Amino acid sequence: MTIIDLPSSAADQERSEARIATRIWQHAFASTEFKIGLVVFVVLLSAALLYPWLSDIDPTKMNIRAKLTPPVFMGEDWTWAHPLGTDQLGRDMLARTLVGLRYSLLIGVSTTVLMVMVGALIGLFAGYFGGWVDTVLMRLTDAQLSIPMIILAITILGVSRPTIPSIILVLGLAGWPVYARVMRSMVMAERKKEFVRGAMVLGATDLRIMFALILPLVLPPMMFVAVLDIARMMIFESVLGFLGLGVQPPTPTFGNIIADGRKYLLNAWWIATMPGIFLVVTLTSINLMGAALERARNTVYGGT
Amino acid sequence: MFVVRFLARRLFQGVIIVFLVSALIFTLLRVVPGDPVRLMAGGMAPEALIEQIATDMGLRDPIYVQFARYMSGVAQGDLGQSFVRPASGAALGGASFDDTTRSERAEVLTLIAETAPMTIQLALLAMIFALIIAIPIGIWAGLNPGRWPDRIALYLSSIFVSLPNFWLGIVLVLLLSVKLQLVPAIGYDGFAYTILPAFVLAIEIAPFIIRALSVSVASVMSQNFIAIAAVRGLTQTQIVFRHALKNSAVPLLNLLGVQFSMLLGGVLVIEFIFDYPGLGLLTINAVLQRDFPLIQGIAIVTAAAFVLINIFVDLIATVIDPRLDY
C-alpha cells in the first residue's frame, strides 16, 4: 500500500504547496500597496509597449530647430508636441524615455530570470547531494559574494563592448549567489522529507527527484522574492548605462539619457530629471508589489 | 580559547576566499580582448616596442605563471605597480612612449592606501545618516505592525530603494548646491564635500535598516519577557530601548556584513558622480583605463575587507548575544 501511496503523497504535497502560492497571491492582492503598484505598473508598461502605435515620433530623430524645448508648463516655449520637452538635439524626451523603459524592463526581467535559474540550479545540486559537492559549490558562492558584483560587472563590460546579451549575462551571472543559498537551505529541508526517501526507495534517479519532485516545490516561493530583484537589476542597468557601459547610444536607455542630460543640467534641467522620475515611479511600483508579496509570503508561512 | 579557534578557522577560510577571488579576477582580465600595453605605450608606439615591453613585464607568459608570480608578490604585501599612473602627481596617459618620466609608475598599494581613508570617511558618515533616518522609522513601524506607521515605513522604503543613486545625486546637486547653494558638491575641498554624497548613500542604505529594525522590533515586542517587563513596572520607552533595540542589534550587524558589497557598489557610483577622490573613483578610472594591476589590487583588498568585516561582525554579535555560537 505504501508503494501506491507514495507518488500521490508527493502530489498532495505539491498541491498544498500550490495552495500556498495561491494564498500568497490572495494575501498580497488584498493589500493597498500591491494594488497601487499594479495599477501604476500596468499603465507604464502599456505606455512603453503601445507607444509605437500611439505616436509616430521617432526617439532618435533629431530636430535642431526644436532643441531644448522645455516640458509642458515648465518654461517659455513649451508645446504639446513634446510633453516632456526635447534634448540638446531636439529629440523627443517622451519617446526616448518610453523606449528606455522598454529596454530597462527587458534587461531587468531577463537578468532576474537568468539569475534565479543559475542560483536555483547550483543550490539544488549543493543541497541535494551535500558532502563535497556542497562544500565546493558553497565556497564558490561565498567567494563570489565577496566580490562586489558591480566591480565584476564594470570590469567585464569595460574591457569588452557591451551588448544587450552580454549585459544580461554579466548581471545574471553576478547575481546568483543569494538564490543559490536560499535554494540550498530549502532543498536540504525538502530532502529529509518522506516523499523524497519514498521516491528513492522506488528507484527514482537523483535527477528525477531533484527536477520533478523537489524543484516544483521550492521554486515558486523563490519567484516571489525575485520580483524585488527585477527592480534592483533595472537600477543596475541604468547605472551601467550612466557609466557608458550599458546599451550603447543611439539606443536611448535611462542611464545614457541621464548621463547626456547631466552635461546640460544648468540650462536644460529636464533632460536628466524627467526620465529619472519615470524610472523612479516604475521602480516604486515594482518595489511596492514586491514588498507586498514578501509580506504576504511571511504571513502565509508564519501562519501555517 | 574559543575566540582563538574561531579566529583561526575564519581567517583560514578567508584566505581561501581571497585566493579564489584573485584567481577569478586575474583570469578574467587576461582572457578578455584588449591589450593594456598598447594603452600604456601610447597609440604611436611601434609594434616591436610593444612586444618588448610586454615581454619585459612578463605579460606574454602563460596565465598560471603570471598568476603564481603575482600571488607570491601579494603574499609579501606587494600588489604590483599601476600600468598607467605615474608615481608623482595625477597626470594620466597622453605622454608619448619614449617619455622617460613614465617609467616611474605608482604602487597599487600606495594608490589604495591614499584613497581608502576618503572612502571610509564617506561610508561612516553615510552610515550615521542612514541610522538617523532609519532608527525612528524602523522602531515606530515595529511598534505598530500592520498599522499606519508600518504602512508609511513600507511606502518610504519602497521609494528609497527606487531612487537610483546617480539620479538622486544629480537632482540634489542641482537643487541644494546649484540653486540653493547650501552645500558644496563636486570634488573635495574639506569635510563639507562629504555631506551630500554621504546623504545619497544613506538613502540607499536606509531601507534595509528600516526593514531589519521593524521586523526584529515587532518580533521582540510580541515575546513574553516584554509583557513581563511591563508588569515589572518598566515604561514603554525603557522596554523599547533596553530589550527591543538590544535584540535588534544582532540582525542589524549581520545586515551590515551582508550589505557590504552593496555599499561598495553605491560608493563607486556616488564617488564618480561627485568626483569624490576615493576608492570608488579610483576603481572606475582603473576599469576605464584597463589598469589591470590596479583592478586586481582593489578586488583583493575589497574581498579581504569583506572577509574581515564579516568576521568582526560575527565576533561582535557573540559579545552582544552570548547564545550565538559560531
XYZ file of C-alpha atoms in Angstrom:
630
model
C 0.000 0.000 0.000
C 2.775 2.383 0.795
C 4.162 1.890 -2.676
C 0.962 3.136 -4.236
C 0.562 5.890 -1.685
C 3.949 7.464 -2.162
C 3.547 9.189 -5.512
C 0.154 10.523 -4.500
C 1.548 11.887 -1.228
C 4.122 13.734 -3.282
C 1.303 15.051 -5.426
C -0.557 16.108 -2.287
C 2.463 17.954 -1.104
C 2.666 19.686 -4.444
C -0.984 20.628 -4.313
C -0.700 22.063 -0.826
C 2.359 23.981 -1.941
C 0.374 25.301 -4.912
C -2.312 26.348 -2.462
C 0.291 28.262 -0.518
C 1.305 30.110 -3.674
C -2.341 30.988 -4.337
C -2.779 32.138 -0.766
C 0.288 34.331 -1.047
C -1.195 35.919 -4.160
C -4.535 36.488 -2.457
C -2.882 37.972 0.617
C -0.745 40.296 -1.457
C -3.607 41.269 -3.713
C -5.718 42.274 -0.729
C -3.191 44.950 0.288
C -3.403 48.538 -0.888
C 0.323 48.641 -1.677
C 0.013 45.848 -4.168
C -2.991 47.388 -5.930
C -1.347 50.800 -6.223
C 1.836 49.220 -7.521
C -0.028 47.045 -10.002
C -2.127 49.878 -11.452
C 0.864 52.193 -11.876
C 2.950 49.406 -13.346
C 0.298 48.325 -15.847
C -0.191 51.926 -17.015
C 3.552 52.431 -17.531
C 4.014 49.047 -19.131
C 1.218 49.645 -21.634
C 2.609 53.095 -22.381
C 6.010 51.571 -23.094
C 4.600 48.753 -25.222
C 1.879 50.667 -27.086
C 3.880 53.803 -27.743
C 4.852 52.964 -31.354
C 1.152 52.691 -32.275
C 0.051 55.848 -30.498
C 2.660 58.178 -31.894
C 4.883 58.276 -34.925
C 7.669 60.243 -33.239
C 10.991 58.503 -33.644
C 13.079 58.619 -30.445
C 16.280 59.020 -32.443
C 15.010 61.633 -34.903
C 16.794 64.931 -34.445
C 15.185 68.307 -34.935
C 17.702 71.025 -34.232
C 15.137 73.812 -34.547
C 13.126 72.355 -31.675
C 16.149 71.615 -29.491
C 15.973 72.116 -25.712
C 12.199 72.639 -25.672
C 11.082 72.571 -22.020
C 8.352 70.180 -20.800
C 4.735 71.397 -20.761
C 4.005 74.289 -18.382
C 7.677 74.415 -17.424
C 9.174 77.230 -19.405
C 8.541 79.697 -22.182
C 8.057 77.934 -25.492
C 6.732 74.515 -24.500
C 4.386 72.673 -26.861
C 2.051 69.690 -26.559
C 4.049 68.095 -29.374
C 6.797 67.322 -26.846
C 5.125 66.791 -23.452
C 8.443 66.084 -21.720
C 10.396 68.548 -23.854
C 13.324 67.777 -26.132
C 17.048 67.249 -25.611
C 20.075 69.062 -26.994
C 19.499 67.546 -30.455
C 15.752 68.162 -30.500
C 14.858 64.513 -29.880
C 11.522 63.959 -28.161
C 12.084 63.135 -24.486
C 8.831 61.211 -24.005
C 9.644 58.860 -26.878
C 13.184 58.392 -25.607
C 12.004 57.757 -22.068
C 9.453 55.148 -23.143
C 11.959 53.309 -25.323
C 14.386 53.447 -22.410
C 11.707 51.962 -20.170
C 11.242 49.103 -22.609
C 14.955 48.217 -22.593
C 15.097 48.628 -18.850
C 12.217 46.189 -18.303
C 13.580 43.747 -20.886
C 17.010 43.643 -19.255
C 15.618 43.695 -15.700
C 13.307 40.731 -16.267
C 15.693 38.592 -18.335
C 18.545 39.173 -15.910
C 16.406 38.159 -12.953
C 15.208 35.025 -14.732
C 18.783 34.033 -15.561
C 19.910 34.783 -12.019
C 17.151 32.671 -10.451
C 17.857 29.818 -12.876
C 21.604 29.682 -12.217
C 21.171 30.151 -8.469
C 18.399 27.551 -8.276
C 20.470 25.016 -10.197
C 23.578 25.474 -8.047
C 21.551 25.489 -4.833
C 19.665 22.384 -5.950
C 22.836 20.384 -6.549
C 24.538 21.637 -3.379
C 21.506 20.995 -1.187
C 20.596 17.634 -2.685
C 23.982 15.953 -2.838
C 25.572 17.571 0.203
C 29.108 16.452 1.070
C 31.960 17.676 -1.089
C 29.620 18.903 -3.869
C 28.012 21.159 -1.291
C 31.347 22.324 0.104
C 32.790 23.198 -3.304
C 29.667 24.939 -4.589
C 29.129 26.897 -1.403
C 32.765 28.038 -1.175
C 32.392 29.227 -4.766
C 29.237 31.077 -3.757
C 30.996 32.673 -0.783
C 33.871 33.757 -2.993
C 31.509 35.307 -5.486
C 29.510 37.020 -2.736
C 32.686 38.673 -1.534
C 33.478 40.291 -4.871
C 31.262 43.305 -5.113
C 29.258 42.431 -8.196
C 29.463 45.923 -9.590
C 33.271 45.712 -9.824
C 32.917 42.421 -11.676
C 30.258 43.817 -13.989
C 32.045 47.009 -14.921
C 35.330 45.142 -15.348
C 33.855 42.711 -17.869
C 31.736 45.290 -19.674
C 34.509 47.881 -19.527
C 37.008 45.717 -21.373
C 34.575 44.226 -23.905
C 31.960 46.040 -25.945
C 28.631 45.903 -24.099
C 25.634 44.473 -25.973
C 22.189 43.543 -24.629
C 23.002 39.802 -24.310
C 26.364 40.472 -22.688
C 24.772 42.864 -20.169
C 22.114 40.283 -19.273
C 24.748 37.576 -18.988
C 27.114 39.606 -16.819
C 24.440 40.884 -14.432
C 22.744 37.495 -14.254
C 25.959 35.634 -13.561
C 26.974 38.200 -10.974
C 23.721 37.993 -9.011
C 23.043 34.296 -8.474
C 24.764 33.602 -5.118
C 21.873 34.773 -2.932
C 19.474 32.443 -4.748
C 21.919 29.563 -4.501
C 21.966 29.971 -0.713
C 18.206 30.229 -0.311
C 17.654 27.295 -2.667
C 20.217 25.141 -0.893
C 18.610 25.547 2.505
C 15.119 24.875 1.125
C 16.287 21.786 -0.776
C 18.058 20.461 2.306
C 14.805 20.742 4.225
C 12.767 19.023 1.489
C 15.316 16.271 1.022
C 14.761 14.939 4.522
C 11.025 14.576 3.949
C 9.380 11.234 3.489
C 8.240 11.589 -0.090
C 11.828 12.030 -1.242
C 13.006 8.946 0.626
C 9.993 7.089 -0.738
C 10.879 8.040 -4.284
C 14.448 6.850 -3.636
C 13.155 3.507 -2.431
C 11.057 3.262 -5.564
C 14.246 3.667 -7.557
C 13.773 7.145 -8.971
C 17.031 8.617 -10.221
C 18.582 11.554 -8.409
C 17.959 13.868 -11.351
C 14.304 12.864 -11.492
C 13.836 13.501 -7.764
C 15.613 16.832 -7.997
C 13.829 18.222 -11.012
C 10.440 16.510 -10.919
C 9.809 16.374 -7.178
C 11.845 18.979 -5.310
C 12.206 21.808 -7.797
C 8.453 22.402 -8.359
C 8.042 22.705 -4.585
C 10.801 25.160 -3.851
C 10.821 27.327 -6.951
C 7.503 29.226 -6.546
C 8.316 30.764 -3.129
C 11.603 31.971 -4.582
C 9.874 33.666 -7.516
C 8.061 35.992 -5.139
C 11.378 37.204 -3.770
C 12.661 37.694 -7.305
C 10.163 40.494 -8.024
C 12.241 42.847 -5.878
C 15.332 41.853 -7.834
C 13.750 42.935 -11.132
C 13.768 46.485 -9.788
C 17.298 46.083 -8.455
C 18.520 44.864 -11.836
C 16.772 47.758 -13.598
C 18.691 50.165 -11.368
C 21.870 48.257 -12.149
C 21.200 48.510 -15.871
C 20.697 52.259 -15.562
C 23.919 52.602 -13.548
C 25.824 50.767 -16.288
C 24.229 52.976 -18.915
C 25.177 56.041 -16.927
C 28.817 54.911 -16.780
C 28.745 54.342 -20.547
C 28.922 50.569 -20.086
C 25.283 49.773 -20.860
C 23.354 49.538 -24.125
C 25.167 51.938 -26.434
C 23.691 55.100 -27.973
C 21.848 55.971 -30.188
C 19.543 53.462 -28.469
C 18.108 55.516 -25.601
C 18.271 53.999 -22.117
C 17.635 55.683 -18.780
C 21.324 55.580 -17.989
C 22.653 57.156 -21.154
C 19.869 59.767 -21.351
C 20.642 60.898 -17.800
C 24.406 60.861 -18.446
C 23.785 63.064 -21.511
C 21.427 65.335 -19.641
C 23.942 65.866 -16.872
C 26.050 67.970 -19.256
C 23.081 70.296 -19.883
C 21.892 70.341 -16.283
C 22.168 74.101 -15.822
C 20.235 75.269 -18.898
C 18.015 72.219 -19.509
C 17.360 70.509 -16.192
C 14.582 68.324 -17.604
C 16.797 66.096 -19.753
C 18.373 64.441 -16.725
C 15.483 64.712 -14.269
C 12.383 63.760 -16.288
C 13.469 60.248 -17.383
C 14.662 59.727 -13.814
C 11.184 60.478 -12.468
C 9.757 57.881 -14.869
C 12.331 55.358 -13.723
C 11.662 56.100 -10.051
C 7.887 55.726 -10.491
C 8.285 52.451 -12.374
C 10.690 51.067 -9.800
C 8.495 52.185 -6.908
C 5.516 50.364 -8.436
C 7.555 47.164 -8.806
C 9.016 47.503 -5.317
C 5.574 48.048 -3.778
C 4.324 44.854 -5.415
C 7.471 43.032 -4.355
C 7.226 44.250 -0.766
C 3.547 43.261 -0.590
C 4.373 39.797 -1.948
C 7.199 39.387 0.527
C 4.958 40.340 3.431
C 2.229 38.034 2.191
C 4.790 35.263 1.963
C 5.878 35.867 5.552
C 2.321 35.916 6.881
C 1.343 32.776 4.968
C 4.435 30.876 6.080
C 4.211 32.283 9.579
C 0.533 31.316 9.771
C 0.887 27.701 8.689
C 40.347 29.730 23.662
C 37.036 29.793 21.861
C 37.916 33.136 20.287
C 41.301 31.899 19.091
C 39.823 28.799 17.457
C 37.075 30.870 15.873
C 39.552 33.401 14.503
C 41.919 30.732 13.192
C 39.152 28.916 11.326
C 37.573 32.016 9.869
C 40.880 33.561 8.849
C 41.858 30.333 7.095
C 38.540 30.320 5.201
C 39.066 33.985 4.439
C 42.469 33.342 2.887
C 40.912 30.718 0.590
C 38.151 33.115 -0.419
C 40.610 35.914 -1.187
C 42.711 33.453 -3.198
C 39.676 32.363 -5.245
C 38.678 35.967 -5.865
C 42.201 36.809 -7.034
C 42.303 33.805 -9.357
C 38.916 34.684 -10.828
C 39.631 38.336 -11.466
C 43.161 37.616 -12.699
C 41.972 35.069 -15.273
C 39.076 37.266 -16.292
C 41.349 40.197 -17.044
C 43.737 38.032 -19.090
C 41.115 36.370 -21.291
C 39.128 39.454 -22.276
C 40.176 41.198 -25.502
C 42.225 44.380 -25.378
C 45.964 44.824 -24.888
C 46.862 47.037 -21.929
C 50.410 47.505 -23.234
C 49.020 49.318 -26.252
C 47.348 51.758 -23.887
C 50.433 52.138 -21.723
C 52.885 52.757 -24.514
C 50.593 55.048 -26.451
C 48.939 54.593 -29.832
C 52.008 55.626 -31.796
C 54.423 53.082 -30.310
C 55.855 50.622 -32.864
C 54.725 47.005 -32.658
C 58.214 45.738 -31.798
C 58.472 48.060 -28.800
C 55.081 46.923 -27.530
C 56.148 43.282 -27.774
C 59.382 44.120 -25.962
C 57.608 45.941 -23.121
C 55.070 43.146 -22.829
C 57.804 40.512 -22.653
C 59.805 42.555 -20.146
C 56.741 42.834 -17.935
C 56.060 39.127 -18.266
C 52.701 39.664 -19.958
C 53.439 37.069 -22.634
C 53.995 34.226 -20.164
C 51.246 31.633 -19.642
C 48.471 32.853 -17.321
C 49.319 30.437 -14.479
C 52.958 31.598 -14.481
C 51.819 35.213 -14.314
C 49.353 34.350 -11.567
C 51.944 32.485 -9.489
C 54.344 35.415 -9.810
C 51.597 37.868 -8.879
C 50.402 35.874 -5.868
C 53.903 35.453 -4.482
C 54.117 39.237 -4.612
C 50.729 39.595 -2.888
C 51.845 37.199 -0.143
C 54.718 39.588 0.564
C 52.398 42.567 0.574
C 53.315 43.741 -2.923
C 50.293 44.380 -5.130
C 52.408 45.482 -8.087
C 52.508 48.750 -9.941
C 49.825 50.582 -11.847
C 50.044 50.266 -15.621
C 49.162 53.875 -16.330
C 49.521 56.008 -13.240
C 52.866 57.730 -12.623
C 54.236 57.748 -9.093
C 54.306 61.527 -8.933
C 51.144 63.527 -9.373
C 47.915 62.585 -11.030
C 48.784 63.083 -14.712
C 47.256 60.275 -16.696
C 48.019 58.974 -20.163
C 48.779 61.253 -23.037
C 52.543 61.027 -22.725
C 54.446 59.530 -25.625
C 56.027 56.094 -25.482
C 59.616 57.353 -25.112
C 58.858 59.775 -22.282
C 61.298 58.754 -19.533
C 59.180 60.086 -16.661
C 56.649 57.363 -17.414
C 58.941 54.671 -16.165
C 58.187 55.638 -12.560
C 54.814 54.017 -12.042
C 52.709 54.279 -8.900
C 52.497 51.386 -6.430
C 48.988 49.908 -6.347
C 49.149 49.619 -2.579
C 50.019 53.327 -2.242
C 47.155 54.341 -4.522
C 44.694 52.280 -2.476
C 46.095 53.494 0.843
C 45.803 57.110 -0.288
C 42.159 56.869 -1.371
C 40.761 54.394 1.172
C 40.540 56.873 4.092
C 38.391 59.179 1.939
C 36.013 56.330 1.194
C 35.918 55.215 4.822
C 35.060 58.780 5.853
C 32.236 58.818 3.269
C 30.937 55.395 4.308
C 30.969 56.200 8.038
C 29.128 59.491 7.584
C 26.624 57.733 5.310
C 26.109 55.058 7.963
C 25.439 57.738 10.601
C 22.931 59.490 8.326
C 21.277 56.179 7.473
C 20.868 55.299 11.155
C 19.448 58.761 11.916
C 16.872 58.285 9.146
C 16.117 54.618 9.737
C 16.064 54.106 13.518
C 12.997 56.285 14.290
C 11.043 54.977 11.282
C 12.031 51.364 11.907
C 11.170 51.389 15.611
C 7.927 53.232 15.030
C 6.893 50.723 12.377
C 7.986 47.778 14.541
C 5.891 49.004 17.487
C 2.797 49.264 15.281
C 2.919 46.243 12.972
C 0.129 46.281 10.381
C -0.989 49.790 11.309
C -0.318 53.052 9.518
C 3.227 53.755 10.832
C 4.109 50.354 9.409
C 2.482 51.263 6.082
C 4.339 54.564 5.941
C 7.612 52.743 6.570
C 6.763 50.339 3.744
C 5.976 53.121 1.287
C 9.017 55.149 2.322
C 11.411 52.239 1.963
C 9.862 51.288 -1.376
C 10.505 54.814 -2.624
C 14.025 54.941 -1.158
C 15.124 51.715 -2.867
C 13.620 53.009 -6.101
C 15.810 56.113 -6.212
C 18.805 55.372 -8.458
C 21.800 56.858 -6.624
C 23.263 58.627 -9.645
C 19.967 60.311 -10.462
C 19.346 61.344 -6.859
C 22.887 62.709 -6.742
C 22.323 64.839 -9.838
C 18.969 66.140 -8.620
C 20.333 67.032 -5.178
C 23.362 68.775 -6.670
C 21.008 70.791 -8.871
C 18.663 71.712 -6.005
C 20.924 72.050 -2.977
C 24.259 73.098 -4.446
C 23.411 74.991 -7.612
C 20.028 76.555 -6.833
C 20.084 76.995 -3.048
C 23.881 76.898 -2.564
C 23.542 75.112 0.783
C 26.307 72.519 0.492
C 29.312 72.204 -1.814
C 29.206 69.168 -4.045
C 31.700 68.406 -6.772
C 35.286 67.410 -5.965
C 36.819 67.538 -2.499
C 37.995 70.596 -0.587
C 37.167 69.974 3.040
C 34.769 67.882 5.093
C 31.665 69.717 3.827
C 32.147 67.994 0.476
C 31.392 64.650 2.101
C 27.897 65.629 3.294
C 25.904 65.405 0.066
C 27.474 62.164 -1.250
C 27.054 60.612 2.194
C 23.391 61.601 2.246
C 22.759 59.988 -1.150
C 24.489 56.828 0.055
C 22.444 56.915 3.271
C 19.176 56.958 1.309
C 20.377 53.823 -0.455
C 21.185 52.012 2.802
C 18.265 53.237 4.946
C 15.507 50.932 3.582
C 17.435 47.812 4.574
C 17.935 49.091 8.107
C 14.285 50.156 8.383
C 13.159 46.712 7.322
C 15.534 44.799 9.614
C 14.637 47.035 12.549
C 10.880 46.927 12.128
C 10.871 43.148 11.725
C 13.044 42.475 14.759
C 11.389 45.084 16.967
C 7.973 43.648 16.060
C 9.045 40.092 16.839
C 10.747 41.042 20.113
C 7.755 43.068 21.275
C 5.448 40.075 20.875
C 7.540 37.929 23.222
C 6.765 37.043 26.809
C 9.542 38.907 28.552
C 8.287 42.195 27.111
C 4.873 41.677 28.685
C 6.624 40.743 31.915
C 8.769 43.880 31.689
C 5.602 45.959 31.669
C 4.447 44.110 34.770
C 7.834 44.793 36.369
C 6.948 48.459 36.005
C 9.245 49.426 33.155
C 7.910 52.213 30.979
C 7.307 51.755 27.279
C 10.455 53.758 26.418
C 12.568 51.690 28.774
C 11.208 48.482 27.268
C 11.978 49.608 23.758
C 15.487 50.767 24.500
C 16.546 48.053 26.970
C 15.061 44.994 25.313
C 13.791 45.538 21.807
C 16.721 47.570 20.488
C 19.314 45.336 22.069
C 17.734 42.319 20.449
C 17.614 44.060 17.086
C 21.335 44.763 17.199
C 22.409 41.331 16.008
C 20.265 41.183 12.830
C 21.369 44.739 12.112
C 25.044 43.812 12.424
C 24.578 40.787 10.182
C 22.907 43.036 7.648
C 25.965 45.271 7.707
C 28.147 42.300 6.835
C 25.900 41.079 4.036
C 25.236 44.510 2.563
C 28.907 45.478 2.458
C 29.192 44.728 -1.232
C 26.080 46.757 -1.995
C 27.544 49.614 -0.001
C 30.675 49.411 -2.087
C 28.692 49.437 -5.319
C 26.926 52.571 -4.143
C 30.221 54.192 -3.161
C 31.592 53.527 -6.631
C 28.838 55.323 -8.489
C 28.400 58.126 -5.965
C 32.109 58.950 -5.916
C 32.008 59.041 -9.700
C 29.043 61.455 -9.741
C 30.506 63.768 -7.121
C 34.080 63.418 -8.396
C 34.953 62.433 -4.826
C 38.577 61.249 -4.717
C 38.070 57.883 -3.013
C 38.473 54.206 -3.773
C 35.322 54.131 -5.921
C 36.523 56.797 -8.320
C 39.903 55.040 -8.429
C 38.142 51.791 -9.373
C 36.069 53.314 -12.157
C 39.118 55.040 -13.610
C 41.132 51.819 -13.334
C 38.456 49.973 -15.322
C 38.119 52.686 -17.944
C 41.927 52.767 -18.356
C 42.331 48.971 -18.270
C 44.762 49.314 -15.405
C 44.862 45.568 -14.662
C 47.136 45.580 -11.577
C 45.037 48.310 -10.005
C 41.757 46.453 -10.674
C 43.262 43.249 -9.230
C 44.599 45.081 -6.215
C 41.266 46.748 -5.493
C 39.390 43.458 -5.913
C 41.748 41.690 -3.491
C 41.654 44.479 -0.921
C 37.850 44.716 -1.018
C 37.461 40.936 -0.790
C 39.800 40.921 2.210
C 37.902 43.810 3.772
C 34.662 41.903 3.237
C 36.059 38.808 4.936
C 37.417 40.812 7.874
C 34.191 42.786 8.316
C 32.174 39.576 8.396
C 34.491 38.010 10.971
C 34.295 41.177 13.046
C 30.502 41.287 12.763
C 30.164 37.676 13.938
C 32.570 38.295 16.793
C 30.692 41.387 17.995
C 27.412 39.510 17.622
C 28.593 36.824 20.053
C 29.584 39.528 22.515
C 26.144 41.150 22.305
C 24.263 37.873 22.334
C 26.197 35.111 24.146
C 23.682 32.478 22.986
C 25.125 32.631 19.489
C 27.756 30.063 18.650
C 29.899 30.093 15.548
